């Protein structure tokens, strides 16, 4: 009998030993008006709450890991999540929320097989801070505000890593999204996709998976990034770049607003002309304003200020149907690997280009059919050329302004057919030159404005305009002499 009791007791112990351990529930606390949940266990139970004002804390060693389903499902308003541990789903979103005024402060890891963080329904006024140690990752969008709901006023600040293997790091298709990035944003599609009234400050890296930038050698590398994808794409607003933005189609794709690439900023498209209909531009200008709310219409004015480095098949390029007014200020470097550094659309509206500071342009500058202006004002140094290519004003009544120079600063002037060559000596004996076509008005400092014919008459017999076909050879000979003089003066 004793042996029988002993056998039963051992069997009960064995059965208890083999029972799966239950996940430890997160501990509720706080008050009715300000409830809390504290998760401390390595195997904490999943969270599903519609309580308003709920504050969730997942401590450093805590984990909420689910092979299927969502570790965190939130439906109330004014909720918050402070994650220092691990939130992970094997087949869904790590966090899904539907209430407004949600805030997430992440210094741990949020990992979703589908999305890392997904917002739906009424989740306006979302705030995310991803700390330096924070990682938010997913197979698809790492952070997604569903476009079906036009969620407004998201504010995302990243110091760590937000990455998607196949989708976007951040996708927010509602109005008034703000992204401030000090860390790294990576994606397999557009790294950031937004819509109207978007605001970006980038001090870190925004790049497609497989693209990298070496600051020491000033070169980019592509180790298998997806073709024809943008670094940043949005409809309207402002992008201020102090860091690095890399795309295989466009670095930044924008409809209207402002792009300011600051002195430390790098914006690059690694694409080729065959990658898409328009090839890859460092900054691409779309013809239509396409908001989430409201009607699609022709895009409005766009201002581009470059103090840093922009490169692509075109550094700045407009889609063929674009008609907006474009204002460009360049004191940095614009590189067009396909031959055109700036290529506006054939029917582009009245546009202007200001060259100032340390402006350097590699490639042609092609304006559209508007009444366009090229302004040279405040140059502090040049490489000897205003551009390695030609400034083409296109159709319209186009003007050139040499605000810091007078006629007496012109060292050489030559014209053949519609192509004009000019070189200038400036105060510190440096030399620069430029080639121009399709401009009809020329203004020099205090000397006033001249037509092309009147300007040509200052340097040669007016009857010699247009000049014989032999003049281009002479002009290129002069150009060689100018370059030699520049080396001597340097």
Short mmCIF file of C-alpha atoms in Angstrom, two decimals, residues 7 10 24 28 81 94-95 112 153 232 238 260 297 304 338 342 382 422 445 488:
data_model
loop_
_atom_site.label_atom_id
_atom_site.label_comp_id
_atom_site.label_asym_id
_atom_site.label_seq_id
_atom_site.Cartn_x
_atom_site.Cartn_y
_atom_site.Cartn_z
CA UNK A 7 3.92 5.70 -7.07
CA UNK A 10 5.63 10.50 -8.11
CA UNK A 24 3.43 36.00 -15.77
CA UNK A 28 -1.77 46.46 -12.61
CA UNK A 81 4.17 52.61 -23.50
CA UNK A 94 4.37 43.96 -32.15
CA UNK A 95 2.18 46.92 -31.14
CA UNK A 112 7.20 42.59 -35.71
CA UNK A 153 -0.18 65.01 -36.30
CA UNK A 232 12.23 60.15 -48.79
CA UNK A 238 9.76 70.88 -45.59
CA UNK A 260 17.11 72.68 -47.55
CA UNK A 297 -3.99 69.30 -58.47
CA UNK A 304 15.57 74.12 -53.06
CA UNK A 338 24.03 61.91 -66.74
CA UNK A 342 19.73 70.70 -63.08
CA UNK A 382 34.88 78.77 -57.81
CA UNK A 422 32.39 84.78 -71.01
CA UNK A 445 26.27 95.54 -61.06
CA UNK A 488 49.15 80.90 -62.80
#
